[in-house]
Tab-separated table of C-alpha atoms in Angstrom:
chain	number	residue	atom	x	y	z
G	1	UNK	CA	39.525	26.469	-114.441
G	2	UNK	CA	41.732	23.859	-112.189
G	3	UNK	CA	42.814	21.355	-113.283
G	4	UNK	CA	40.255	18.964	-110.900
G	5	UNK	CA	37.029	21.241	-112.334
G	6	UNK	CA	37.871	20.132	-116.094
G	7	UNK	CA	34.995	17.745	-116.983
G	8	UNK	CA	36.459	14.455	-118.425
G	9	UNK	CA	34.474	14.124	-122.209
G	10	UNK	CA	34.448	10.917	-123.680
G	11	UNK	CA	34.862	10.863	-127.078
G	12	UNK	CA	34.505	7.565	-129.230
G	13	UNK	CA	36.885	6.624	-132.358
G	14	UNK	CA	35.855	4.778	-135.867
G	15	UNK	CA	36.633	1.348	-135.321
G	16	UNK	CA	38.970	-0.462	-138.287
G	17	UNK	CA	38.373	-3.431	-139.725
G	18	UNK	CA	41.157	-4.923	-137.913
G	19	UNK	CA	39.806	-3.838	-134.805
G	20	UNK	CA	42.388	-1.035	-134.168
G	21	UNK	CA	41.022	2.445	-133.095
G	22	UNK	CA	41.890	5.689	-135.148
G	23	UNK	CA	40.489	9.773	-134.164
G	24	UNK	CA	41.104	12.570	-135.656
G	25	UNK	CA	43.309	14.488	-133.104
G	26	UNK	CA	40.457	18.055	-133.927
G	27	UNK	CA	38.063	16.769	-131.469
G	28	UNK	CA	40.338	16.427	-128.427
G	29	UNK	CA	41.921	19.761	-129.324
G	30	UNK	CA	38.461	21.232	-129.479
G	31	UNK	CA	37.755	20.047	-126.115
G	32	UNK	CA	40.950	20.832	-124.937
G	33	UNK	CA	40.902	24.406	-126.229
G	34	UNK	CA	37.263	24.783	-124.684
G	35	UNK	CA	38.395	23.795	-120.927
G	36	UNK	CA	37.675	20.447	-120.748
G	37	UNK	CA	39.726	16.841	-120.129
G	38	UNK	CA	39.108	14.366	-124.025
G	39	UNK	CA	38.974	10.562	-123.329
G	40	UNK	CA	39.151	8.416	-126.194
G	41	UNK	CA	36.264	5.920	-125.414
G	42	UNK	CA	37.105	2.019	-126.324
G	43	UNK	CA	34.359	-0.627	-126.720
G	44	UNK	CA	33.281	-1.872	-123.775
G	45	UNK	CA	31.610	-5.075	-122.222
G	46	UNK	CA	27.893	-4.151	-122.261
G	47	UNK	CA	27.077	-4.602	-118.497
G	48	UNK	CA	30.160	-1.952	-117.942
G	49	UNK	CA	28.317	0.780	-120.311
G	50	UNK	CA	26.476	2.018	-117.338
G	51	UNK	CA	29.665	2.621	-114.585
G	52	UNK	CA	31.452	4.047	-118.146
G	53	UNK	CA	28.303	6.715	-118.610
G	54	UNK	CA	28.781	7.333	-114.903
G	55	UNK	CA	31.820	8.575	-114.722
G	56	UNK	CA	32.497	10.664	-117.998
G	57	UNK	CA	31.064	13.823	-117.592
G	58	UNK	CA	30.128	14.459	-121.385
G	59	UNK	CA	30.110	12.218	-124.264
G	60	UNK	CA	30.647	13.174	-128.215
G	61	UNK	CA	30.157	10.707	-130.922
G	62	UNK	CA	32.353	11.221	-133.542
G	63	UNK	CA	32.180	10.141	-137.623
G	64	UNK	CA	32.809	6.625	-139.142
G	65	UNK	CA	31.733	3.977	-141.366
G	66	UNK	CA	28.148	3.418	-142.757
G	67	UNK	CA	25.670	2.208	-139.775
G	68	UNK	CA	23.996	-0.791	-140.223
G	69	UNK	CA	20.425	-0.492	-141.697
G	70	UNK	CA	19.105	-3.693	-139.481
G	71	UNK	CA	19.083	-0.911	-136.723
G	72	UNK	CA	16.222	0.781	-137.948
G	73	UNK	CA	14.302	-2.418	-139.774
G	74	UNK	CA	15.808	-1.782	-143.359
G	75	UNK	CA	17.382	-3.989	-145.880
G	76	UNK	CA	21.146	-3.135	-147.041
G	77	UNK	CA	21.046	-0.580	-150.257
G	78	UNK	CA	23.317	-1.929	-152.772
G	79	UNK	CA	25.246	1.338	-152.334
G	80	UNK	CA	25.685	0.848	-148.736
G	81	UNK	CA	29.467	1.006	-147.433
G	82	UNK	CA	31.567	-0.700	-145.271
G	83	UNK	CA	29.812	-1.023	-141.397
G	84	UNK	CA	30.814	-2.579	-138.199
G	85	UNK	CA	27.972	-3.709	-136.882
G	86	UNK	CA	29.492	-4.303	-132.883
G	87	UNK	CA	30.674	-0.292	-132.774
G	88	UNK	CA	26.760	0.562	-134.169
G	89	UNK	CA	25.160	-1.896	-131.513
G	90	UNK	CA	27.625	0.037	-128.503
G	91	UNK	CA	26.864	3.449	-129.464
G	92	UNK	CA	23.495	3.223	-129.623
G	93	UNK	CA	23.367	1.482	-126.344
G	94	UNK	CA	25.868	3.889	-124.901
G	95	UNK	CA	23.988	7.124	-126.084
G	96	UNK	CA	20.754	5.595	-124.623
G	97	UNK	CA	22.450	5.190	-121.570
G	98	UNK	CA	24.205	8.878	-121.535
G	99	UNK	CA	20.464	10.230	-122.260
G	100	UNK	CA	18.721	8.321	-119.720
G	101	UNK	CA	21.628	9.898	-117.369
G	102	UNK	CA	20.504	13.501	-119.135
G	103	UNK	CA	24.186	13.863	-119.558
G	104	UNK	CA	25.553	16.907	-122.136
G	105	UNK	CA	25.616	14.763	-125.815
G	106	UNK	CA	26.857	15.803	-128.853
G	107	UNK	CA	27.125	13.635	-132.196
G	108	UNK	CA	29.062	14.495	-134.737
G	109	UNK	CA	28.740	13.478	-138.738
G	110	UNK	CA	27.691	9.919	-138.206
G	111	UNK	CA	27.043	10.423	-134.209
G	112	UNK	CA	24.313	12.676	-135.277
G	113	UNK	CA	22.301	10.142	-137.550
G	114	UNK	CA	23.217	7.720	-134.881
G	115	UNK	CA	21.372	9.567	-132.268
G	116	UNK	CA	18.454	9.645	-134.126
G	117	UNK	CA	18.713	6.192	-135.194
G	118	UNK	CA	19.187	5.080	-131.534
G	119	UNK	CA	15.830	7.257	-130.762
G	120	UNK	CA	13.801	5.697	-133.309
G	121	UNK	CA	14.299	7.075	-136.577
G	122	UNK	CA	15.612	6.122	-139.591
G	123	UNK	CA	18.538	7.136	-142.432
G	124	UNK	CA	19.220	7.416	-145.989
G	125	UNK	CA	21.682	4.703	-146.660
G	126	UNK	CA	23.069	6.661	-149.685
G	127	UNK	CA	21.958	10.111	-150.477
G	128	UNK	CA	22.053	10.270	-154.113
G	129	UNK	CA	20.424	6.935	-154.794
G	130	UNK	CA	17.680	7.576	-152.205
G	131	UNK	CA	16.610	11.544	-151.492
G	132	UNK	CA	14.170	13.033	-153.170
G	133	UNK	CA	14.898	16.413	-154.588
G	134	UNK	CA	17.795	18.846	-155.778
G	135	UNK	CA	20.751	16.827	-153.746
G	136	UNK	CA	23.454	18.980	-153.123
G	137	UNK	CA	27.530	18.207	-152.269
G	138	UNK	CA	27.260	16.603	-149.143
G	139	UNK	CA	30.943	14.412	-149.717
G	140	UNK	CA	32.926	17.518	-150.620
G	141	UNK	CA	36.353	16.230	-152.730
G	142	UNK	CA	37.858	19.969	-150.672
G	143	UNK	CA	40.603	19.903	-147.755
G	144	UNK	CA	38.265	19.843	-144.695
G	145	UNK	CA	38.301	23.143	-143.541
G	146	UNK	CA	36.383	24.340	-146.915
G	147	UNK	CA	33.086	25.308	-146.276
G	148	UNK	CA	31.028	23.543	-149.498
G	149	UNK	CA	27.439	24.443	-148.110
G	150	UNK	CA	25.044	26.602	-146.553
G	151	UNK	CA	23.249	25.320	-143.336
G	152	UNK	CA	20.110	27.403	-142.043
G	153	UNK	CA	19.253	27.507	-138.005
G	154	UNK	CA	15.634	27.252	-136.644
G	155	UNK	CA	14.954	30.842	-134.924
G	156	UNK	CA	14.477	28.361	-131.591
G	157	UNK	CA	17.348	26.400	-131.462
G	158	UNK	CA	19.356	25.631	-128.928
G	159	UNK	CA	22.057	25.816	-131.584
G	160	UNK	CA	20.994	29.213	-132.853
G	161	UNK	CA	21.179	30.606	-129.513
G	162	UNK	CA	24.294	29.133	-128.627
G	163	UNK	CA	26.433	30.124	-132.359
G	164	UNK	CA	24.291	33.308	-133.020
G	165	UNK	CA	24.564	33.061	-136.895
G	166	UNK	CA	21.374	32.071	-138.803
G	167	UNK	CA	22.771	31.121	-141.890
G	168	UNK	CA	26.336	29.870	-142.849
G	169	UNK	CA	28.324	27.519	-145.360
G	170	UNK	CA	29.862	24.295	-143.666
G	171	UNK	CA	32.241	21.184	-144.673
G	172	UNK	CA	30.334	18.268	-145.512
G	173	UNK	CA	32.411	14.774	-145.797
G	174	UNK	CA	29.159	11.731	-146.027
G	175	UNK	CA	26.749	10.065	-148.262
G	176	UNK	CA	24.332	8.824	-145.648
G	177	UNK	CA	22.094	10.953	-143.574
G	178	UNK	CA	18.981	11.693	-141.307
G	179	UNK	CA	15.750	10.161	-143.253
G	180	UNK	CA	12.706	10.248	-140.941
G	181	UNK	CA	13.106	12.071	-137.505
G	182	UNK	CA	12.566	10.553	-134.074
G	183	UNK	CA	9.603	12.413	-132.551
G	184	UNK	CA	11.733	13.014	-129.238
G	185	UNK	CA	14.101	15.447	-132.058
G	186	UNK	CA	13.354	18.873	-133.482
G	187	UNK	CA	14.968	20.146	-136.514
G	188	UNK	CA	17.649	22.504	-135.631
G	189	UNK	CA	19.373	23.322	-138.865
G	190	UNK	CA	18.499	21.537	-142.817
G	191	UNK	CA	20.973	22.553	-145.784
G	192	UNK	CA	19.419	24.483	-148.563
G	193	UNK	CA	18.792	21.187	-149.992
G	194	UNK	CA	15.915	20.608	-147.283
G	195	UNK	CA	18.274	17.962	-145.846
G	196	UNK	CA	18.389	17.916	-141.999
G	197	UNK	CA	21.654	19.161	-140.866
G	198	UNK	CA	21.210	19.193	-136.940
G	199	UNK	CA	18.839	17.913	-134.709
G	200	UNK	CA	18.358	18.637	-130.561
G	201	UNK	CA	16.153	16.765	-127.840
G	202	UNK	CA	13.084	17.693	-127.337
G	203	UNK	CA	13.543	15.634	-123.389
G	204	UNK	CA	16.943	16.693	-122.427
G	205	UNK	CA	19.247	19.279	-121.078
G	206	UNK	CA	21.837	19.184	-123.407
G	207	UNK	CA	21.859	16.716	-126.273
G	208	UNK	CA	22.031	17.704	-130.549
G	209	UNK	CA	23.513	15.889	-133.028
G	210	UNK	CA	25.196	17.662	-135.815
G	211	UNK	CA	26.243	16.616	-139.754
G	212	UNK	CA	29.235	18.686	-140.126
G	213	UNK	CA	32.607	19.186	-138.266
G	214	UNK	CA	32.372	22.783	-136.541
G	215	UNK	CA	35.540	21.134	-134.277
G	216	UNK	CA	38.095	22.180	-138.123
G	217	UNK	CA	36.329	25.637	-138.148
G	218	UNK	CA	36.892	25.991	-134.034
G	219	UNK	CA	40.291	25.466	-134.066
G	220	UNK	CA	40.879	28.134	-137.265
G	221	UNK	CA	39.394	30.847	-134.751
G	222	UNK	CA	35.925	30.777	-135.443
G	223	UNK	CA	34.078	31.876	-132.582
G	224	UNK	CA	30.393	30.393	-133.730
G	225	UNK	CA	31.857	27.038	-133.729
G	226	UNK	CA	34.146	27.352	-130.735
G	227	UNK	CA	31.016	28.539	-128.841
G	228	UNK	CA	29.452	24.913	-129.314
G	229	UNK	CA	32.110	23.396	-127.203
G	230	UNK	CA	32.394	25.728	-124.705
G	231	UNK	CA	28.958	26.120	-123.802
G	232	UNK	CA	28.996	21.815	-124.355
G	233	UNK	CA	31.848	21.564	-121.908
G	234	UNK	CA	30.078	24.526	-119.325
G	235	UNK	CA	27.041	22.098	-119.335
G	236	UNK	CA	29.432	18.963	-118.174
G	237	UNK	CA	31.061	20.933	-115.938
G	238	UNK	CA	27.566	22.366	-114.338
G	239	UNK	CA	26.814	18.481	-114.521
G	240	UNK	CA	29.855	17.444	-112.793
G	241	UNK	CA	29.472	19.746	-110.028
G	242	UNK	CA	25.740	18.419	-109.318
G	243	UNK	CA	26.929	15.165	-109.058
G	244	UNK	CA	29.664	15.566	-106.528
């Protein structure tokens, strides 16, 4: 691919509590090593969200801090972490724009519960205070390439079709996660503790969320995850090229 194909994929960073920006460098290389161009994305003014959307070509959500429960109606759990309540407020309203653009979207970790948030559903604010059931490791104390748990795909995932594994262990580093699903989601992946592990858009060309970091097992030579961000950079390229 030239260089002036690559699609440009925006990719946004956990915001400090000083303000400052930090990324792991995994998701750039991922992007990088799948053909496309990574953009850290900074907060922006709110009337400039929609020229941003407009001219990245793909946009990935990365991990973070806890999100603020007063974005889907809930009280703070006296477990809750640390939040930033501005970088919650822009990524909702910049994955709402990037959908209403039916531009590729991926979230990662917390970009995953944050897409369903922003679509209307809802999150555990801690996982061991508040599931119900046989919890499982889902903050693994391992380096981050271990794989602590099993994930299952839906037979009709996008995500299925797209790795072509059914079952498989993954790294899991949080203590929130996906509570009630927005009805514009499907299930496309739960751990074998019935906890949702990837969702997908029922509206859109390209758009999932997913809880763990496939971006550490990509760059070890794993071809399952490497296939996420190729075909995710494919479909930014296919939508760069319709919008020339």
């Amino acid at each position: 691919m030239s260089n002036e194909n690559k699609p440009v994929i925006g990719i946004t960073a956990r915001v400090e509590e000083d303000q400052t920006y930090s990324l792991d460098p995994v998701y750039g290389r991922a992007i990088l090593q799948a053909g496309g161009l990574p953009l850290i994305v900074p907060i922006v003014d709110k009337e400039d969200i929609p020229l941003l959307c407009e001219r990245l070509d793909g946009l990935i959500v990365t991990g973070g801090g806890d999100i603020n429960p007063t974005l889907y109606g809930e009280e703070p759990h006296l477990r809750l972490g640390a939040v930033y309540p501005g970088s919650d407020e822009y990524e909702k309203e910049l994955i709402l724009k990037f959908l209403e653009l039916d531009k590729p979207f991926i979230g990662m970790c917390r970009g995953l519960q944050m897409l369903n948030i922003s679509l209307g559903g809802t999150n555990y604010q801690d996982l061991e205070a508040q599931f119900e059931g046989n919890l499982h490791q889902h903050k693994q104390m391992a380096m981050r390439t271990h794989r602590t748990h099993s994930v299952t795909l839906e037979d009709e995932s996008l995500l299925y079709e797209i790795m072509k594994e059914k079952k498989f262990n993954v790294n899991s580093f949080h203590h929130q996660g996906v509570k009630d699903v927005s009805d514009q989601l499907t299930v496309a992946a739960y751990a074998a503790d019935g906890l949702v592990e990837a969702l997908e858009s029922k509206h859109h060309q390209f758009a999932m969320g997913i809880q763990w970091h496939p971006e550490e097992f990509a760059l070890q030579g794993d071809d399952a995850s490497m296939n996420i961000f190729k075909r995710f950079v494919d479909e930014c390229l296919v939508d760069k090229k319709q919008n020339q």
